[in-house]
Short mmCIF file of C-alpha atoms in Angstrom, two decimals:
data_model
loop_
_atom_site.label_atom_id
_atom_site.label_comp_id
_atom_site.label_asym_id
_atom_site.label_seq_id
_atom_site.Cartn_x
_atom_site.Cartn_y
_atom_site.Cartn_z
CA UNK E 1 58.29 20.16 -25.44
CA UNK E 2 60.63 20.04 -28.26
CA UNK E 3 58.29 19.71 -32.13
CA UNK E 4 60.21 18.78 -35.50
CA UNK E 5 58.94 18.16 -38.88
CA UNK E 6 60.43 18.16 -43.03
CA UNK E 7 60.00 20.90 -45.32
CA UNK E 8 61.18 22.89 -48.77
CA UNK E 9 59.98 22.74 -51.84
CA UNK E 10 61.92 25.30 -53.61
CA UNK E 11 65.17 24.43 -51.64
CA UNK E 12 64.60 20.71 -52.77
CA UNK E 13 65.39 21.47 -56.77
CA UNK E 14 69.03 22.34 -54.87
CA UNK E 15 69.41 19.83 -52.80
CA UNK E 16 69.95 21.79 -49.78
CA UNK E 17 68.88 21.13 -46.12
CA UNK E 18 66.85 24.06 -44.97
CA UNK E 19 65.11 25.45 -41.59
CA UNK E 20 61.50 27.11 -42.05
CA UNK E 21 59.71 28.87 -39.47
CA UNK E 22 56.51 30.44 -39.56
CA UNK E 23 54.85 27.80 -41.16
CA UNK E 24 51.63 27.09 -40.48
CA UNK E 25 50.93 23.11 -38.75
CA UNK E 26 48.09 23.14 -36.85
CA UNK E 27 47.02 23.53 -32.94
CA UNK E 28 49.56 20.57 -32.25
CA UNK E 29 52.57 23.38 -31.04
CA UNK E 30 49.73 24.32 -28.09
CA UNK E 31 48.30 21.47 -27.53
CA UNK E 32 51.23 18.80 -27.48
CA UNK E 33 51.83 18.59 -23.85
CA UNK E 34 53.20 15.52 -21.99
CA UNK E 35 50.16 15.03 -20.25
CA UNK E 36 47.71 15.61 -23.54
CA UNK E 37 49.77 13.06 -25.19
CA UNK E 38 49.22 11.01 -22.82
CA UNK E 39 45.43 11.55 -22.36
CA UNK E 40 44.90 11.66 -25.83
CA UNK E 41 47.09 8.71 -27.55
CA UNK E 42 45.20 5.94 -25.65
CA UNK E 43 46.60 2.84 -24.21
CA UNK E 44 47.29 1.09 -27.24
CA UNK E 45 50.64 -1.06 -27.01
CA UNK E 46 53.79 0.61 -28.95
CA UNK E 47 57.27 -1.13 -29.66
CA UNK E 48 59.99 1.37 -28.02
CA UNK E 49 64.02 1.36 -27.41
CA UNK E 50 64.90 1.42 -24.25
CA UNK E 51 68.33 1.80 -22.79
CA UNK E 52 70.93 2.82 -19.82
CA UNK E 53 72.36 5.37 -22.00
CA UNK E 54 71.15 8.60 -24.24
CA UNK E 55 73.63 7.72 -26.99
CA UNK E 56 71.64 4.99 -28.57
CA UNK E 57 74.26 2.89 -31.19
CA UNK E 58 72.86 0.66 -33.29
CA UNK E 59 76.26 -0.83 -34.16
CA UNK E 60 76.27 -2.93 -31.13
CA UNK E 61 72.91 -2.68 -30.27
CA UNK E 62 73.18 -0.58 -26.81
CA UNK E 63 69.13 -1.18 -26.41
CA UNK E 64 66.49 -3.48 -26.00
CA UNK E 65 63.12 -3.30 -27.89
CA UNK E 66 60.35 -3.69 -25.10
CA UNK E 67 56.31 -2.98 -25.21
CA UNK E 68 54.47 -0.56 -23.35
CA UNK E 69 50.91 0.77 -23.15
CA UNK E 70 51.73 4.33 -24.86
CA UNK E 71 50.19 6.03 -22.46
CA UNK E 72 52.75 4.58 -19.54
CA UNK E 73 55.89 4.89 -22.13
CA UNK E 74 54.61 8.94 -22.54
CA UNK E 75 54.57 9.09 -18.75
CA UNK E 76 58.44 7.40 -18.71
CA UNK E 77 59.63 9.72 -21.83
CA UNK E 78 59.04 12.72 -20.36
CA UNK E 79 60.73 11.87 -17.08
CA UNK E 80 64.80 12.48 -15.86
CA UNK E 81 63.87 9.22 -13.24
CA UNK E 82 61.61 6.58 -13.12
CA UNK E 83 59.68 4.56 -10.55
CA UNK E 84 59.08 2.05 -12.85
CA UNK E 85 61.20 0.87 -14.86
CA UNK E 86 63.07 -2.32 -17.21
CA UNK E 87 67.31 -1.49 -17.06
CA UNK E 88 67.96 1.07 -14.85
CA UNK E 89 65.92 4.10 -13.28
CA UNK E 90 67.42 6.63 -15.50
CA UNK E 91 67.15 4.86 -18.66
CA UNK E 92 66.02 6.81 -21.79
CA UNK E 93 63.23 5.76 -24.50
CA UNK E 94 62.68 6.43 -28.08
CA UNK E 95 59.30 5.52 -29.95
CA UNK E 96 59.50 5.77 -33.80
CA UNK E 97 55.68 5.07 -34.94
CA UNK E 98 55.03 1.90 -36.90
CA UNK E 99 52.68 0.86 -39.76
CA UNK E 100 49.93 -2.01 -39.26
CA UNK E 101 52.01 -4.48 -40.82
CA UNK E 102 55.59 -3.53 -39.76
CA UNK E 103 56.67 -5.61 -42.55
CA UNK E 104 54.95 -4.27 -45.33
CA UNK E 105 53.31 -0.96 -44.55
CA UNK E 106 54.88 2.31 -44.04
CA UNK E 107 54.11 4.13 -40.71
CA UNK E 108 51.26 7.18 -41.20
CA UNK E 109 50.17 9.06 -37.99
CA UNK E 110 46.49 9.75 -39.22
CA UNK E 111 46.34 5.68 -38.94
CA UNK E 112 48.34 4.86 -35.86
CA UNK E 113 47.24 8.04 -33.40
CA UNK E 114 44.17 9.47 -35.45
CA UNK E 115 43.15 11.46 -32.45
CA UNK E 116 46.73 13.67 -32.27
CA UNK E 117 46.83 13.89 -36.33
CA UNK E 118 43.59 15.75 -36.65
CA UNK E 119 45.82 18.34 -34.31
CA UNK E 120 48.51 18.13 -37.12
CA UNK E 121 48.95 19.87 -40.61
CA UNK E 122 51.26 18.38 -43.15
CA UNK E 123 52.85 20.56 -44.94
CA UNK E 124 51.81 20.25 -48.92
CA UNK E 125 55.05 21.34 -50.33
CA UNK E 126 54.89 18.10 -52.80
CA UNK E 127 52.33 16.69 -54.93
CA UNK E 128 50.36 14.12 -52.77
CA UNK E 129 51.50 10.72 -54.97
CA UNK E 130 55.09 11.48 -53.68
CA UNK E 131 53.48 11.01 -50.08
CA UNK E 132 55.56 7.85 -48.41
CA UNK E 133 54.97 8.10 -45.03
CA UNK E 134 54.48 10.10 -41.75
CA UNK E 135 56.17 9.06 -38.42
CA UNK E 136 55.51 9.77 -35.12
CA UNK E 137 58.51 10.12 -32.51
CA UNK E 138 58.83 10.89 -28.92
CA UNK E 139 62.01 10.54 -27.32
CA UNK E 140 63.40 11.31 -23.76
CA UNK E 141 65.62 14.37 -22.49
CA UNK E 142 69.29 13.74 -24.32
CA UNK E 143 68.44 10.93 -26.61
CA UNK E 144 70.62 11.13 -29.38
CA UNK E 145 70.09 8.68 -32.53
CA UNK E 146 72.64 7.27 -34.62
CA UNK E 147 73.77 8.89 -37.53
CA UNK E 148 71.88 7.67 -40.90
CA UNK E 149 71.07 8.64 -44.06
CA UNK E 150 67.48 8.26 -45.98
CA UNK E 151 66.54 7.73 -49.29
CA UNK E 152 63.55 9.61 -49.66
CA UNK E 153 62.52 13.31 -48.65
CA UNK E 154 62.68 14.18 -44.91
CA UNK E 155 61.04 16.77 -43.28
CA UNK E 156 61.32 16.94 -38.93
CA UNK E 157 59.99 19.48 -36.43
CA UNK E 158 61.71 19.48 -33.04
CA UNK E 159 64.76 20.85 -30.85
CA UNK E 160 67.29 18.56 -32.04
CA UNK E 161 70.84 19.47 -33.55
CA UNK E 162 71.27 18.09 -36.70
CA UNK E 163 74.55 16.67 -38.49
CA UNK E 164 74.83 16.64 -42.09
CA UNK E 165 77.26 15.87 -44.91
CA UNK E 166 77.05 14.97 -48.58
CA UNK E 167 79.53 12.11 -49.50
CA UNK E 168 78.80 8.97 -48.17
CA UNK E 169 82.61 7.88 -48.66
CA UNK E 170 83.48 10.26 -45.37
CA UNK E 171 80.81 8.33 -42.83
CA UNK E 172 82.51 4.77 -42.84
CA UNK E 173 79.06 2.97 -43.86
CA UNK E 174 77.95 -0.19 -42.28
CA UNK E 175 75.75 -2.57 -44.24
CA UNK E 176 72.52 -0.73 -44.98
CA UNK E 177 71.82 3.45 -44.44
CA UNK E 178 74.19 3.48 -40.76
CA UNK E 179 77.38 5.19 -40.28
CA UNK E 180 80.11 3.30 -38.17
CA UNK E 181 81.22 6.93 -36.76
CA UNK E 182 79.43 6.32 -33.47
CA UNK E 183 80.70 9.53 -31.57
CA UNK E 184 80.20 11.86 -34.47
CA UNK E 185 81.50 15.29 -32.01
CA UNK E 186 84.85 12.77 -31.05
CA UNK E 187 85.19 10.83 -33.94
CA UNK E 188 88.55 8.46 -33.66
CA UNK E 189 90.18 9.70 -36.04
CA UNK E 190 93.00 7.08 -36.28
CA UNK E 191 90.21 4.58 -37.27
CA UNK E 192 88.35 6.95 -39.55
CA UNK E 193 90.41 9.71 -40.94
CA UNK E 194 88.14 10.19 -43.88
CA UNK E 195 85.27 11.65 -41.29
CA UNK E 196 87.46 14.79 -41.04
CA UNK E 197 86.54 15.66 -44.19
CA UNK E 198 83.13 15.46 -43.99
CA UNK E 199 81.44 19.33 -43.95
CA UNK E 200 79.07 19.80 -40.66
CA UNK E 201 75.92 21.61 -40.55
CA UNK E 202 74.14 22.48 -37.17
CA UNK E 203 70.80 23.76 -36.27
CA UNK E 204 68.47 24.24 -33.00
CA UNK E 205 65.05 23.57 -33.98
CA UNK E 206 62.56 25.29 -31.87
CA UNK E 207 58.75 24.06 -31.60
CA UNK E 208 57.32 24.71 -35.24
CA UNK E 209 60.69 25.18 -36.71
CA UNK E 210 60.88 22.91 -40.09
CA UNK E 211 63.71 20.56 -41.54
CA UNK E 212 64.25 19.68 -44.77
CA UNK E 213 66.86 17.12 -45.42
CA UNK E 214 67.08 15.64 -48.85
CA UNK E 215 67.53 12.25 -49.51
CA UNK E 216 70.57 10.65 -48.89
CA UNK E 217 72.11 13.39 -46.28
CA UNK E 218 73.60 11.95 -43.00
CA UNK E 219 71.63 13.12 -39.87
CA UNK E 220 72.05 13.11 -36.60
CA UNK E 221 69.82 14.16 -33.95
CA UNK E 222 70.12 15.51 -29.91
CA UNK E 223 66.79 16.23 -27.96
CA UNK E 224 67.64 18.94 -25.70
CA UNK E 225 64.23 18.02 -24.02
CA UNK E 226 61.74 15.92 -24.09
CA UNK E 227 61.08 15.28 -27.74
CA UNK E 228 57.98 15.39 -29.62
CA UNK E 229 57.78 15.53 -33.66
CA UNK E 230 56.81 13.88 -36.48
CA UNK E 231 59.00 13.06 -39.77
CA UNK E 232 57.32 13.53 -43.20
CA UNK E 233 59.05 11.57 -45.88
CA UNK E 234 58.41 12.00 -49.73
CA UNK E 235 59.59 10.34 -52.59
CA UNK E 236 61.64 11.96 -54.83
CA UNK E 237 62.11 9.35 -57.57
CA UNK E 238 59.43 7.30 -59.49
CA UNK E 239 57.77 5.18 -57.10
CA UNK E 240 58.64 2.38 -59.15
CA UNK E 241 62.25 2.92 -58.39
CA UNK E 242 61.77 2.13 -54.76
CA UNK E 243 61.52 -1.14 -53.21
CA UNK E 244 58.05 -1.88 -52.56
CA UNK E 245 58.49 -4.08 -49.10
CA UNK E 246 60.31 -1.31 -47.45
CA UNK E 247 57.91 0.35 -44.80
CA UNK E 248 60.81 2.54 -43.32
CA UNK E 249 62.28 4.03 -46.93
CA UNK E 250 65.66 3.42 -46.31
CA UNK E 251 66.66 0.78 -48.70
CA UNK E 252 68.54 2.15 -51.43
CA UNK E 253 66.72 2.26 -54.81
CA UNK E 254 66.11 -0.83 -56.98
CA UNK E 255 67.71 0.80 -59.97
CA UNK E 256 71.25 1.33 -58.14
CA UNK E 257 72.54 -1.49 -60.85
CA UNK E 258 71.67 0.67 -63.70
CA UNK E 259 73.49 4.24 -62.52
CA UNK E 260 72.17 5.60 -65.92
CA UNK E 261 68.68 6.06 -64.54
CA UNK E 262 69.28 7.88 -61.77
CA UNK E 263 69.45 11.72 -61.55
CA UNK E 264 73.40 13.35 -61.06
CA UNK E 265 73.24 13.27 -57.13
CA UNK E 266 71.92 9.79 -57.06
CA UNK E 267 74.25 8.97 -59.48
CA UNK E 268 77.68 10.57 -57.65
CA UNK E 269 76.59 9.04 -54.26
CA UNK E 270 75.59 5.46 -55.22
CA UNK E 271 78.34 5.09 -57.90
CA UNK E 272 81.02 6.01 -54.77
CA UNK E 273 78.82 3.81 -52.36
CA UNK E 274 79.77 0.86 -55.21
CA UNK E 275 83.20 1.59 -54.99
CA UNK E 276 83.26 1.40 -51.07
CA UNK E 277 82.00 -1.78 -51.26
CA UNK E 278 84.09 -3.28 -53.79
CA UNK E 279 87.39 -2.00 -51.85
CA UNK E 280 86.14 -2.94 -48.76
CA UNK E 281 85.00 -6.65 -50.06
CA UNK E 282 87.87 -7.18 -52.40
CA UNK E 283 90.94 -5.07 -50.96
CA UNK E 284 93.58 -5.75 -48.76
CA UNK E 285 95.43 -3.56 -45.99
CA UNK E 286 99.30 -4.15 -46.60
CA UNK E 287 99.38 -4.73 -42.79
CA UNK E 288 97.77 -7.67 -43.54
CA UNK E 289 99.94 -9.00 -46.31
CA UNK E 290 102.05 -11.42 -45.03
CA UNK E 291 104.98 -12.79 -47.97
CA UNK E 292 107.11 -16.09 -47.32
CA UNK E 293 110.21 -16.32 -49.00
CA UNK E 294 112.36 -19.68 -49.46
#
């Protein structure tokens, strides 16, 4: 079983992604077995991606959301085939825990699985009003998630590699917190030749390893194994900054039309995410120039 979780508090004032180990979480390293999960989460119904492949792209949607008792989607997770099944027998499956209200409340493991949080010990590395949120993931052998970036505080415990970078102008973004560099270890270069730029750092998490990412770092993630962890996410600006109907803390701040406000970091990434935007809105490629003379 892989375990990942967020961490750093002295490493946050820099801005710095960082791996802790040693660090005390609770009996959940022991206890977190396939079969406890299963035993222990109950049959309650959970919203999961399914899909033929372990590259999940969110571009162009390579999955299908479908509903399963979590007990039977902890039994599917953690196998390489399946007996039962909704694509293919060797499809893979990612949960990423939800709040109540999916709309409006922000996912928090002591709600949604009680009975595995009270085997769980977040980390107090921050003052408890910058709490957001705490989410629980599971994810088959191989899955590996888009790369994204978050606004807020991360903190993962797992076995996944992890792919990092600082300016936002190097990861082609979509619409939103996605990068359009699906294939981020064979990027096409021809179509993005900024992405060679972009500065990579790895890491193998091993069960009660931490990871701190700070807000607004690209990610991306590999399970190596069946994959068990839980994300911790903690505001870093005033609450009020944030934008009160997102549950998942991804939406970029409410102040980003008043760059003044922000701190440096927020400032340098948001002011080039503006530009982006304007160029990619307003400019156009000379190849698609086309002058008529008379």
């Amino acid at each position: 079983m892989s375990i990942g979780l967020l961490t750093v508090a002295c490493f946050s004032f820099q801005r710095r992604p960082a791996v802790l180990r040693g660090v005390c979480l609770g009996p959940c390293l022991e206890k977190w077995t396939a079969h406890y999960l299963r035993e222990k989460g109950g049959d309650m119904e959970v919203k999961v991606h399914v899909s033929t492949v372990p590259k999940m792209d969110f571009l162009h949607k390579n999955f299908v959301y479908k509903t399963l008792p979590y007990n039977e989607f902890v039994k599917r997770a953690s196998e390489k085939k399946h007996s039962d099944f909704f694509l293919c027998e060797d499809e893979s499956y990612y949960l990423r825990s939800l709040g109540e209200d999916v709309r409006k409340e922000p996912a928090d493991i002591r709600k949604q699985f009680p009975v595995l949080a009270e085997d769980f010990k977040i980390p107090e590395f921050f003052d408890p009003d910058q709490f957001f949120s705490s989410v629980f993931r599971i994810s088959s052998c191989g899955l590996q998630l888009w790369t994204h970036y978050d606004v807020i505080y991360l903190e993962v415990f797992g076995k996944p590699h992890n792919y990092k970078s600082k300016t936002c102008l190097y990861f082609y973004l979509l619409l939103g917190d996605k990068s359009e560099v699906l294939d981020i270890d064979s990027p096409d270069l021809e179509k993005f030749p900024e992405f060679i730029k972009a500065k990579r750092f790895e890491c193998l998490l091993q069960p009660g390893d931490l990871l701190f990412i700070p807000a607004l770092w690209f990610h991306n993630t590999l399970a190596l194994e069946f994959g068990v962890g839980v994300n911790v996410f903690w505001r870093h600006l005033a609450a009020e900054t944030y934008d009160k109907k997102d549950p998942y803390g991804n939406k970029d701040p409410r102040a980003l039309h008043t760059l003044d406000e922000l701190p440096p970091e927020y400032k340098d990434f948001y002011g080039r995410r503006m530009v982006q935007r304007i160029q990619k809105r307003t400019y156009m490629d000379s190849n698609d120039i086309n002058i008529t003379t008379r």
